[in-house]
Amino acid sequence: MQRTSRLISPSRRTIIQGLSGLAIAAGFPRSSWSNAASTPDLMTWLDGFKPGVHSLNHVPTFTRYRLQKIDPRFPDATYASAVKTAWGIMGPSLRAWIGGAFHFPFFYTCSGGHADSGLDTIYRVDIITGDVVVTRPSPLVRPVETEKGIVNVPERDDYLQGHTYASMVAVEQDLLWIGHMPLYSPNLMYFDAAFPNSWIVNFGDRDKDGYPSRRPLPFRLTAGLYTKLPNDTVMAANSRRTFIADKSGRVIQSRESGLGWNGCYHPTLNTVFGIEYAGEIRAVPLDQNYTPHSARWVTRDVQKRWSYGSAIAPFGKKLVIFTGTDRYFIVDPGTGQVAERPNTILTEKYPNLAFNRLFMLREGAYLYIPTDHDRHPVLWITDVS
């Protein structure tokens, strides 16, 4: 594969000159670089809600803070041109096989995936104040020759755009891991092993241009399940491989055994569960040192009641799975039994597109980030019995 190094636009520093801190123009939520000292802890915050479903209307919908094709946050003409060039079919989207992460009081999500956008921006949203912090986008500025023709890609030290599935985890309050599938450009796919596809993003630190800093993780894992374990390690997996790494990204162990494209850690059972798009669920029990044992099947559900985007979380001693349809599912990991329940809780316009944006905040308390651009986050307080 041959490639040209000719850039079609000025350097990143020139492109985003004057945008330090990503000041947001009138009509957009303001950015906040630090959480207020008066922020309550998670349990105190949850005590303010009664059982039921609560729409967090003070938190902006994705329509309000996503990038715009002509975006007043980016006044530089060259950068604005790069945004338009990288817009793809429908621009930044939450409906494109992407993941999410949560560390109170922040949830994290990212735009893009598939051919929807050549931009790859991560959004950190404060569920207490509604403030939003946005990472530096990655315009497609460098033409590269591939087997499928010329494809525009980011600068080599920049993100690859693509699916993340559940490949996002908040290791600490300000420290985020994110992994990607290949870059997608309109009607073309490009994947180069020389590009990093797993990153650390630090919202507590700024790069030279005033954005949250980021650096590649020292491993490569095509997007899949990322989940933090109680001993501060992170388990990452896809359909083929599972490994555990420390917070710095150093791989502690790796094995040929997959868990699927989504999953969760179940604290009551001390087990990681992975879900596959065809309906399978696997379980990896952990010992007292949080070392994984061999994976076992929980169920091989040939009905394919869920897909890549199904959101899975602990539910008492069981699992709850949402697909965005008119029903949700309770799975008994001991027997593999699947019970269906009418879904009047987390329905949305786009079925099977939940993509791991269901977070168990504590037993019986869940945060759901809709893929619908015009819906607010939802807090579900329930009796799990």
mmCIF file of C-alpha atoms in Angstrom:
data_model
loop_
_atom_site.group_PDB
_atom_site.id
_atom_site.type_symbol
_atom_site.label_atom_id
_atom_site.label_comp_id
_atom_site.label_asym_id
_atom_site.label_seq_id
_atom_site.Cartn_x
_atom_site.Cartn_y
_atom_site.Cartn_z
ATOM 1 C CA MET A 1 0.000 0.000 0.000
ATOM 2 C CA GLN A 2 1.400 3.345 -1.021
ATOM 3 C CA ARG A 3 0.376 6.585 0.517
ATOM 4 C CA THR A 4 1.029 10.243 -0.001
ATOM 5 C CA SER A 5 2.002 12.490 2.873
ATOM 6 C CA ARG A 6 0.557 15.619 1.278
ATOM 7 C CA LEU A 7 -1.868 17.298 3.662
ATOM 8 C CA ILE A 8 -4.921 18.932 2.158
ATOM 9 C CA SER A 9 -5.239 21.456 4.978
ATOM 10 C CA PRO A 10 -2.959 23.240 7.443
ATOM 11 C CA SER A 11 -1.711 21.670 10.654
ATOM 12 C CA ARG A 12 -4.038 20.879 13.540
ATOM 13 C CA ARG A 13 -2.668 23.847 15.532
ATOM 14 C CA THR A 14 -3.531 26.214 12.675
ATOM 15 C CA ILE A 15 -6.908 24.623 12.088
ATOM 16 C CA ILE A 16 -8.120 25.082 15.633
ATOM 17 C CA GLN A 17 -6.302 28.315 16.421
ATOM 18 C CA GLY A 18 -8.284 30.372 18.871
ATOM 19 C CA LEU A 19 -10.382 27.436 20.060
ATOM 20 C CA SER A 20 -8.598 26.765 23.348
ATOM 21 C CA GLY A 21 -11.001 25.154 25.764
ATOM 22 C CA LEU A 22 -13.615 24.790 23.021
ATOM 23 C CA ALA A 23 -15.590 27.887 23.977
ATOM 24 C CA ILE A 24 -19.184 27.269 22.982
ATOM 25 C CA ALA A 25 -21.095 30.023 21.253
ATOM 26 C CA ALA A 26 -24.508 31.251 22.342
ATOM 27 C CA GLY A 27 -27.140 28.542 21.975
ATOM 28 C CA PHE A 28 -24.812 25.693 22.994
ATOM 29 C CA PRO A 29 -24.291 24.226 26.478
ATOM 30 C CA ARG A 30 -21.269 25.721 28.197
ATOM 31 C CA SER A 31 -18.172 23.644 28.831
ATOM 32 C CA SER A 32 -16.887 22.951 32.308
ATOM 33 C CA TRP A 33 -13.350 21.748 33.022
ATOM 34 C CA SER A 34 -13.868 20.902 36.669
ATOM 35 C CA ASN A 35 -16.739 19.679 38.753
ATOM 36 C CA ALA A 36 -18.089 22.025 41.429
ATOM 37 C CA ALA A 37 -16.903 21.327 44.964
ATOM 38 C CA SER A 38 -20.514 21.203 46.145
ATOM 39 C CA THR A 39 -21.395 18.222 43.934
ATOM 40 C CA PRO A 40 -23.078 15.512 46.037
ATOM 41 C CA ASP A 41 -21.849 11.948 46.025
ATOM 42 C CA LEU A 42 -23.695 9.380 43.936
ATOM 43 C CA MET A 43 -25.772 7.869 46.742
ATOM 44 C CA THR A 44 -26.876 11.283 48.022
ATOM 45 C CA TRP A 45 -27.879 12.312 44.514
ATOM 46 C CA LEU A 46 -29.872 9.113 43.966
ATOM 47 C CA ASP A 47 -31.683 9.592 47.295
ATOM 48 C CA GLY A 48 -33.387 12.595 45.729
ATOM 49 C CA PHE A 49 -35.356 10.355 43.329
ATOM 50 C CA LYS A 50 -38.330 8.146 44.109
ATOM 51 C CA PRO A 51 -38.882 4.755 42.415
ATOM 52 C CA GLY A 52 -39.942 5.144 38.799
ATOM 53 C CA VAL A 53 -38.627 6.584 35.529
ATOM 54 C CA HIS A 54 -37.220 10.116 35.576
ATOM 55 C CA SER A 55 -36.277 12.133 32.487
ATOM 56 C CA LEU A 56 -33.228 14.285 33.294
ATOM 57 C CA ASN A 57 -34.511 17.290 31.389
ATOM 58 C CA HIS A 58 -31.772 19.595 32.691
ATOM 59 C CA VAL A 59 -29.214 17.517 30.755
ATOM 60 C CA PRO A 60 -29.103 18.586 27.091
ATOM 61 C CA THR A 61 -30.099 16.136 24.398
ATOM 62 C CA PHE A 62 -27.480 15.129 21.855
ATOM 63 C CA THR A 63 -29.117 17.457 19.336
ATOM 64 C CA ARG A 64 -28.017 20.368 21.504
ATOM 65 C CA TYR A 65 -24.325 19.554 21.889
ATOM 66 C CA ARG A 66 -23.336 17.449 18.884
ATOM 67 C CA LEU A 67 -21.127 19.026 16.235
ATOM 68 C CA GLN A 68 -22.861 20.943 13.467
ATOM 69 C CA LYS A 69 -21.900 21.005 9.807
ATOM 70 C CA ILE A 70 -21.498 24.753 10.127
ATOM 71 C CA ASP A 71 -20.527 25.012 13.767
ATOM 72 C CA PRO A 72 -20.101 28.372 15.539
ATOM 73 C CA ARG A 73 -17.673 26.685 17.938
ATOM 74 C CA PHE A 74 -15.158 26.408 15.074
ATOM 75 C CA PRO A 75 -14.892 29.808 13.370
ATOM 76 C CA ASP A 76 -11.683 29.039 11.477
ATOM 77 C CA ALA A 77 -12.646 28.761 7.788
ATOM 78 C CA THR A 78 -10.178 25.967 7.000
ATOM 79 C CA TYR A 79 -11.333 23.868 9.908
ATOM 80 C CA ALA A 80 -14.977 24.504 9.019
ATOM 81 C CA SER A 81 -14.191 23.217 5.533
ATOM 82 C CA ALA A 82 -12.606 20.093 7.004
ATOM 83 C CA VAL A 83 -15.728 19.492 9.104
ATOM 84 C CA LYS A 84 -17.939 19.690 6.024
ATOM 85 C CA THR A 85 -15.636 17.359 4.099
ATOM 86 C CA ALA A 86 -15.718 14.784 6.897
ATOM 87 C CA TRP A 87 -19.438 15.030 7.527
ATOM 88 C CA GLY A 88 -20.317 11.711 5.894
ATOM 89 C CA ILE A 89 -23.915 10.694 5.274
ATOM 90 C CA MET A 90 -25.648 12.145 8.313
ATOM 91 C CA GLY A 91 -23.024 13.794 10.488
ATOM 92 C CA PRO A 92 -22.264 13.025 14.136
ATOM 93 C CA SER A 93 -24.705 10.458 15.444
ATOM 94 C CA LEU A 94 -25.442 8.369 18.521
ATOM 95 C CA ARG A 95 -27.000 5.699 16.305
ATOM 96 C CA ALA A 96 -23.840 4.316 14.777
ATOM 97 C CA TRP A 97 -22.692 1.364 16.894
ATOM 98 C CA ILE A 98 -20.983 3.410 19.556
ATOM 99 C CA GLY A 99 -20.388 2.879 23.247
ATOM 100 C CA GLY A 100 -20.598 4.837 26.440
ATOM 101 C CA ALA A 101 -19.046 5.120 29.895
ATOM 102 C CA PHE A 102 -20.021 6.503 33.283
ATOM 103 C CA HIS A 103 -18.193 7.770 36.352
ATOM 104 C CA PHE A 104 -20.344 9.925 38.575
ATOM 105 C CA PRO A 105 -21.173 12.687 37.857
ATOM 106 C CA PHE A 106 -20.140 12.285 34.221
ATOM 107 C CA PHE A 107 -21.341 10.117 31.390
ATOM 108 C CA TYR A 108 -19.273 9.862 28.227
ATOM 109 C CA THR A 109 -20.350 9.104 24.700
ATOM 110 C CA CYS A 110 -18.914 9.701 21.239
ATOM 111 C CA SER A 111 -20.294 10.565 17.858
ATOM 112 C CA GLY A 112 -19.740 8.803 14.596
ATOM 113 C CA GLY A 113 -19.190 5.288 13.365
ATOM 114 C CA HIS A 114 -20.020 3.589 10.085
ATOM 115 C CA ALA A 115 -20.233 6.166 7.256
ATOM 116 C CA ASP A 116 -22.092 8.691 9.353
ATOM 117 C CA SER A 117 -19.177 11.008 10.058
ATOM 118 C CA GLY A 118 -15.474 11.365 9.547
ATOM 119 C CA LEU A 119 -15.336 13.266 12.830
ATOM 120 C CA ASP A 120 -14.619 11.463 16.055
ATOM 121 C CA THR A 121 -15.538 13.546 19.058
ATOM 122 C CA ILE A 122 -16.048 12.412 22.647
ATOM 123 C CA TYR A 123 -18.589 14.230 24.790
ATOM 124 C CA ARG A 124 -18.371 14.331 28.600
ATOM 125 C CA VAL A 125 -21.716 15.362 30.081
ATOM 126 C CA ASP A 126 -22.286 16.296 33.729
ATOM 127 C CA ILE A 127 -25.613 14.805 34.882
ATOM 128 C CA ILE A 128 -25.751 17.239 37.833
ATOM 129 C CA THR A 129 -25.232 20.510 35.965
ATOM 130 C CA GLY A 130 -25.783 19.561 32.313
ATOM 131 C CA ASP A 131 -22.363 20.985 31.375
ATOM 132 C CA VAL A 132 -20.637 19.459 28.340
ATOM 133 C CA VAL A 133 -16.937 19.115 27.513
ATOM 134 C CA VAL A 134 -15.985 18.096 23.964
ATOM 135 C CA THR A 135 -12.687 16.609 22.820
ATOM 136 C CA ARG A 136 -10.844 17.902 19.774
ATOM 137 C CA PRO A 137 -12.444 16.422 16.640
ATOM 138 C CA SER A 138 -10.422 14.547 14.031
ATOM 139 C CA PRO A 139 -10.985 16.019 10.567
ATOM 140 C CA LEU A 140 -10.044 13.783 7.655
ATOM 141 C CA VAL A 141 -7.174 15.770 6.218
ATOM 142 C CA ARG A 142 -4.694 13.281 4.682
ATOM 143 C CA PRO A 143 -5.408 11.416 1.433
ATOM 144 C CA VAL A 144 -4.178 7.818 1.507
ATOM 145 C CA GLU A 145 -4.244 5.294 -1.323
ATOM 146 C CA THR A 146 -5.915 2.013 -0.342
ATOM 147 C CA GLU A 147 -7.153 -1.048 -2.201
ATOM 148 C CA LYS A 148 -10.539 0.688 -2.372
ATOM 149 C CA GLY A 149 -9.149 3.937 -3.722
ATOM 150 C CA ILE A 150 -8.122 7.236 -2.157
ATOM 151 C CA VAL A 151 -9.468 7.649 1.358
ATOM 152 C CA ASN A 152 -9.044 10.702 3.580
ATOM 153 C CA VAL A 153 -7.753 9.814 7.027
ATOM 154 C CA PRO A 154 -6.768 11.795 10.135
ATOM 155 C CA GLU A 155 -3.235 12.821 10.952
ATOM 156 C CA ARG A 156 -1.270 9.774 12.051
ATOM 157 C CA ASP A 157 -1.300 10.766 15.727
ATOM 158 C CA ASP A 158 -5.054 11.235 15.681
ATOM 159 C CA TYR A 159 -8.099 9.065 16.223
ATOM 160 C CA LEU A 160 -9.368 6.569 13.743
ATOM 161 C CA GLN A 161 -13.077 7.008 13.200
ATOM 162 C CA GLY A 162 -15.275 3.965 13.556
ATOM 163 C CA HIS A 163 -17.497 1.760 15.653
ATOM 164 C CA THR A 164 -16.772 1.491 19.371
ATOM 165 C CA TYR A 165 -19.604 -0.827 20.444
ATOM 166 C CA ALA A 166 -18.955 -1.031 24.214
ATOM 167 C CA SER A 167 -15.283 -0.073 23.940
ATOM 168 C CA MET A 168 -15.330 2.832 26.337
ATOM 169 C CA VAL A 169 -14.659 2.765 30.071
ATOM 170 C CA ALA A 170 -14.072 5.486 32.669
ATOM 171 C CA VAL A 171 -11.018 4.189 34.510
ATOM 172 C CA GLU A 172 -11.113 7.209 36.820
ATOM 173 C CA GLN A 173 -13.314 10.301 36.949
ATOM 174 C CA ASP A 174 -11.244 12.141 34.339
ATOM 175 C CA LEU A 175 -9.545 9.194 32.636
ATOM 176 C CA LEU A 176 -11.300 7.456 29.747
ATOM 177 C CA TRP A 177 -10.279 4.482 27.618
ATOM 178 C CA ILE A 178 -11.759 4.173 24.163
ATOM 179 C CA GLY A 179 -11.201 1.655 21.357
ATOM 180 C CA HIS A 180 -12.308 1.713 17.726
ATOM 181 C CA MET A 181 -13.169 -0.467 14.800
ATOM 182 C CA PRO A 182 -11.767 0.639 11.413
ATOM 183 C CA LEU A 183 -12.106 4.129 10.033
ATOM 184 C CA TYR A 184 -15.171 4.616 7.894
ATOM 185 C CA SER A 185 -15.414 7.239 5.197
ATOM 186 C CA PRO A 186 -18.461 7.603 2.940
ATOM 187 C CA ASN A 187 -18.754 4.342 0.961
ATOM 188 C CA LEU A 188 -15.161 3.356 1.785
ATOM 189 C CA MET A 189 -13.465 1.565 4.639
ATOM 190 C CA TYR A 190 -9.849 2.056 5.667
ATOM 191 C CA PHE A 191 -7.934 0.218 8.355
ATOM 192 C CA ASP A 192 -4.186 0.581 8.816
ATOM 193 C CA ALA A 193 -2.318 -1.476 11.414
ATOM 194 C CA ALA A 194 0.093 1.439 11.817
ATOM 195 C CA PHE A 195 -2.634 3.563 13.344
ATOM 196 C CA PRO A 196 -3.434 3.264 17.057
ATOM 197 C CA ASN A 197 -7.000 2.109 17.632
ATOM 198 C CA SER A 198 -7.075 2.247 21.454
ATOM 199 C CA TRP A 199 -6.646 5.495 23.356
ATOM 200 C CA ILE A 200 -6.472 7.118 26.775
ATOM 201 C CA VAL A 201 -8.310 10.457 26.993
ATOM 202 C CA ASN A 202 -7.599 12.627 30.046
ATOM 203 C CA PHE A 203 -10.282 15.212 30.774
ATOM 204 C CA GLY A 204 -8.261 16.461 33.736
ATOM 205 C CA ASP A 205 -5.390 17.525 31.480
ATOM 206 C CA ARG A 206 -5.276 19.726 28.397
ATOM 207 C CA ASP A 207 -3.173 19.353 25.283
ATOM 208 C CA LYS A 208 -1.273 22.239 23.731
ATOM 209 C CA ASP A 209 -4.436 23.467 22.030
ATOM 210 C CA GLY A 210 -6.584 23.437 25.168
ATOM 211 C CA TYR A 211 -8.487 20.197 24.559
ATOM 212 C CA PRO A 212 -8.570 17.107 26.803
ATOM 213 C CA SER A 213 -5.253 15.364 26.166
ATOM 214 C CA ARG A 214 -5.046 11.922 24.634
ATOM 215 C CA ARG A 215 -2.438 9.304 23.877
ATOM 216 C CA PRO A 216 -2.499 5.801 22.412
ATOM 217 C CA LEU A 217 -2.828 2.816 24.729
ATOM 218 C CA PRO A 218 0.071 0.342 24.433
ATOM 219 C CA PHE A 219 -2.153 -2.380 22.994
ATOM 220 C CA ARG A 220 -4.466 -2.883 20.045
ATOM 221 C CA LEU A 221 -7.901 -4.441 20.411
ATOM 222 C CA THR A 222 -10.555 -4.162 17.763
ATOM 223 C CA ALA A 223 -13.583 -2.788 19.521
ATOM 224 C CA GLY A 224 -15.512 -4.922 21.962
ATOM 225 C CA LEU A 225 -16.324 -5.077 25.635
ATOM 226 C CA TYR A 226 -14.378 -2.819 28.041
ATOM 227 C CA THR A 227 -15.271 -3.070 31.748
ATOM 228 C CA LYS A 228 -13.542 -1.969 34.920
ATOM 229 C CA LEU A 229 -13.019 -4.542 37.686
ATOM 230 C CA PRO A 230 -13.027 -3.751 41.428
ATOM 231 C CA ASN A 231 -9.233 -4.115 41.703
ATOM 232 C CA ASP A 232 -8.729 -1.196 39.273
ATOM 233 C CA THR A 233 -7.869 -3.413 36.341
ATOM 234 C CA VAL A 234 -9.794 -3.351 33.071
ATOM 235 C CA MET A 235 -11.059 -6.370 31.178
ATOM 236 C CA ALA A 236 -11.332 -5.918 27.428
ATOM 237 C CA ALA A 237 -12.724 -8.474 25.028
ATOM 238 C CA ASN A 238 -14.312 -9.083 21.665
ATOM 239 C CA SER A 239 -15.537 -12.257 19.979
ATOM 240 C CA ARG A 240 -12.058 -13.756 19.789
ATOM 241 C CA ARG A 241 -9.785 -12.496 22.565
ATOM 242 C CA THR A 242 -9.929 -11.393 26.187
ATOM 243 C CA PHE A 243 -7.245 -9.620 28.183
ATOM 244 C CA ILE A 244 -6.787 -7.740 31.437
ATOM 245 C CA ALA A 245 -4.699 -4.568 31.728
ATOM 246 C CA ASP A 246 -3.802 -2.182 34.537
ATOM 247 C CA LYS A 247 -4.857 1.487 34.501
ATOM 248 C CA SER A 248 -1.781 2.479 32.517
ATOM 249 C CA GLY A 249 -2.742 0.050 29.765
ATOM 250 C CA ARG A 250 -0.061 -2.555 30.551
ATOM 251 C CA VAL A 251 -1.459 -5.973 29.626
ATOM 252 C CA ILE A 252 -1.384 -8.371 32.578
ATOM 253 C CA GLN A 253 -2.828 -11.402 30.822
ATOM 254 C CA SER A 254 -4.288 -12.308 27.457
ATOM 255 C CA ARG A 255 -6.051 -15.378 26.147
ATOM 256 C CA GLU A 256 -7.765 -16.686 23.020
ATOM 257 C CA SER A 257 -11.315 -16.631 24.288
ATOM 258 C CA GLY A 258 -13.964 -14.087 23.455
ATOM 259 C CA LEU A 259 -16.909 -12.580 25.289
ATOM 260 C CA GLY A 260 -18.714 -10.716 22.535
ATOM 261 C CA TRP A 261 -19.327 -7.114 21.577
ATOM 262 C CA ASN A 262 -20.984 -5.883 24.734
ATOM 263 C CA GLY A 263 -21.121 -6.851 28.368
ATOM 264 C CA CYS A 264 -20.990 -5.927 32.024
ATOM 265 C CA TYR A 265 -19.371 -6.792 35.318
ATOM 266 C CA HIS A 266 -21.841 -8.246 37.831
ATOM 267 C CA PRO A 267 -20.677 -7.338 41.372
ATOM 268 C CA THR A 268 -23.022 -9.730 43.181
ATOM 269 C CA LEU A 269 -21.861 -12.727 41.128
ATOM 270 C CA ASN A 270 -18.277 -11.471 40.628
ATOM 271 C CA THR A 271 -18.616 -12.407 36.977
ATOM 272 C CA VAL A 272 -18.205 -10.654 33.643
ATOM 273 C CA PHE A 273 -20.975 -11.376 31.151
ATOM 274 C CA GLY A 274 -20.592 -10.851 27.419
ATOM 275 C CA ILE A 275 -23.346 -10.698 24.826
ATOM 276 C CA GLU A 276 -23.124 -11.531 21.116
ATOM 277 C CA TYR A 277 -25.308 -10.168 18.359
ATOM 278 C CA ALA A 278 -26.837 -13.564 17.531
ATOM 279 C CA GLY A 279 -28.265 -13.994 21.022
ATOM 280 C CA GLU A 280 -25.448 -15.773 22.836
ATOM 281 C CA ILE A 281 -24.381 -14.829 26.366
ATOM 282 C CA ARG A 282 -21.103 -15.994 27.905
ATOM 283 C CA ALA A 283 -19.947 -15.771 31.518
ATOM 284 C CA VAL A 284 -16.395 -15.453 32.864
ATOM 285 C CA PRO A 285 -16.324 -16.028 36.643
ATOM 286 C CA LEU A 286 -13.574 -14.212 38.559
ATOM 287 C CA ASP A 287 -11.746 -15.471 41.630
ATOM 288 C CA GLN A 288 -11.076 -13.447 44.805
ATOM 289 C CA ASN A 289 -8.157 -11.733 43.050
ATOM 290 C CA TYR A 290 -10.408 -10.890 40.081
ATOM 291 C CA THR A 291 -8.519 -13.280 37.823
ATOM 292 C CA PRO A 292 -10.805 -14.696 35.120
ATOM 293 C CA HIS A 293 -11.613 -18.395 34.842
ATOM 294 C CA SER A 294 -12.616 -20.112 31.619
ATOM 295 C CA ALA A 295 -15.658 -18.767 29.831
ATOM 296 C CA ARG A 296 -18.876 -20.771 29.887
ATOM 297 C CA TRP A 297 -22.116 -20.455 27.970
ATOM 298 C CA VAL A 298 -25.148 -18.981 29.709
ATOM 299 C CA THR A 299 -27.484 -19.204 26.745
ATOM 300 C CA ARG A 300 -27.355 -19.595 22.983
ATOM 301 C CA ASP A 301 -30.577 -17.850 22.084
ATOM 302 C CA VAL A 302 -31.297 -18.739 18.477
ATOM 303 C CA GLN A 303 -34.224 -16.310 18.409
ATOM 304 C CA LYS A 304 -31.770 -13.418 18.063
ATOM 305 C CA ARG A 305 -33.785 -11.206 20.359
ATOM 306 C CA TRP A 306 -30.915 -8.766 20.718
ATOM 307 C CA SER A 307 -28.095 -7.492 18.551
ATOM 308 C CA TYR A 308 -24.783 -5.593 18.748
ATOM 309 C CA GLY A 309 -26.400 -2.629 20.430
ATOM 310 C CA SER A 310 -28.327 -4.390 23.168
ATOM 311 C CA ALA A 311 -27.658 -2.866 26.573
ATOM 312 C CA ILE A 312 -26.906 -5.400 29.312
ATOM 313 C CA ALA A 313 -26.544 -4.771 33.061
ATOM 314 C CA PRO A 314 -26.789 -6.598 36.431
ATOM 315 C CA PHE A 315 -30.307 -7.025 37.810
ATOM 316 C CA GLY A 316 -30.300 -8.547 41.295
ATOM 317 C CA LYS A 317 -28.755 -11.992 40.723
ATOM 318 C CA LYS A 318 -29.849 -11.856 37.094
ATOM 319 C CA LEU A 319 -29.215 -9.717 34.007
ATOM 320 C CA VAL A 320 -31.400 -7.125 32.312
ATOM 321 C CA ILE A 321 -31.173 -6.545 28.555
ATOM 322 C CA PHE A 322 -32.741 -3.627 26.680
ATOM 323 C CA THR A 323 -32.961 -3.507 22.898
ATOM 324 C CA GLY A 324 -35.004 -0.342 22.348
ATOM 325 C CA THR A 325 -38.052 -2.410 21.334
ATOM 326 C CA ASP A 326 -41.423 -2.860 23.033
ATOM 327 C CA ARG A 327 -40.048 -5.433 25.468
ATOM 328 C CA TYR A 328 -37.003 -6.028 27.611
ATOM 329 C CA PHE A 329 -35.491 -9.260 28.924
ATOM 330 C CA ILE A 330 -34.445 -10.715 32.269
ATOM 331 C CA VAL A 331 -31.877 -13.509 31.990
ATOM 332 C CA ASP A 332 -31.099 -16.019 34.732
ATOM 333 C CA PRO A 333 -27.368 -16.750 34.298
ATOM 334 C CA GLY A 334 -27.686 -19.937 36.333
ATOM 335 C CA THR A 335 -30.297 -21.584 34.133
ATOM 336 C CA GLY A 336 -30.107 -19.574 30.906
ATOM 337 C CA GLN A 337 -33.832 -18.849 31.140
ATOM 338 C CA VAL A 338 -34.975 -15.669 29.379
ATOM 339 C CA ALA A 339 -38.104 -13.871 30.578
ATOM 340 C CA GLU A 340 -39.725 -11.129 28.489
ATOM 341 C CA ARG A 341 -41.336 -8.062 30.052
ATOM 342 C CA PRO A 342 -43.312 -5.199 28.462
ATOM 343 C CA ASN A 343 -41.011 -2.237 27.939
ATOM 344 C CA THR A 344 -42.616 0.993 29.120
ATOM 345 C CA ILE A 345 -39.302 2.227 30.518
ATOM 346 C CA LEU A 346 -36.574 2.760 27.934
ATOM 347 C CA THR A 347 -38.285 2.698 24.551
ATOM 348 C CA GLU A 348 -36.999 4.878 21.732
ATOM 349 C CA LYS A 349 -37.453 5.400 18.026
ATOM 350 C CA TYR A 350 -34.538 3.240 16.929
ATOM 351 C CA PRO A 351 -34.679 -0.413 18.077
ATOM 352 C CA ASN A 352 -31.518 -2.402 18.793
ATOM 353 C CA LEU A 353 -29.399 0.717 19.058
ATOM 354 C CA ALA A 354 -28.836 1.047 22.806
ATOM 355 C CA PHE A 355 -25.099 0.341 22.498
ATOM 356 C CA ASN A 356 -24.050 -0.034 26.114
ATOM 357 C CA ARG A 357 -25.473 3.242 27.307
ATOM 358 C CA LEU A 358 -27.284 1.556 30.192
ATOM 359 C CA PHE A 359 -25.325 1.938 33.421
ATOM 360 C CA MET A 360 -26.118 0.382 36.790
ATOM 361 C CA LEU A 361 -25.383 3.160 39.282
ATOM 362 C CA ARG A 362 -26.190 0.962 42.259
ATOM 363 C CA GLU A 363 -28.536 -1.954 42.903
ATOM 364 C CA GLY A 364 -31.855 -0.964 41.339
ATOM 365 C CA ALA A 365 -30.711 2.361 39.867
ATOM 366 C CA TYR A 366 -29.893 2.690 36.150
ATOM 367 C CA LEU A 367 -28.905 5.535 33.847
ATOM 368 C CA TYR A 368 -29.908 5.252 30.208
ATOM 369 C CA ILE A 369 -28.585 7.474 27.410
ATOM 370 C CA PRO A 370 -31.011 7.321 24.449
ATOM 371 C CA THR A 371 -29.802 7.028 20.884
ATOM 372 C CA ASP A 372 -32.655 9.325 19.912
ATOM 373 C CA HIS A 373 -31.108 12.761 19.293
ATOM 374 C CA ASP A 374 -34.050 14.550 20.881
ATOM 375 C CA ARG A 375 -34.456 12.616 24.127
ATOM 376 C CA HIS A 376 -32.964 13.388 27.508
ATOM 377 C CA PRO A 377 -31.118 10.806 29.613
ATOM 378 C CA VAL A 378 -33.372 8.609 31.737
ATOM 379 C CA LEU A 379 -32.920 7.526 35.353
ATOM 380 C CA TRP A 380 -34.738 4.295 36.249
ATOM 381 C CA ILE A 381 -35.184 3.464 39.943
ATOM 382 C CA THR A 382 -36.651 -0.002 40.437
ATOM 383 C CA ASP A 383 -37.151 -2.875 42.844
ATOM 384 C CA VAL A 384 -35.064 -5.636 41.265
ATOM 385 C CA SER A 385 -36.864 -8.473 43.058
#
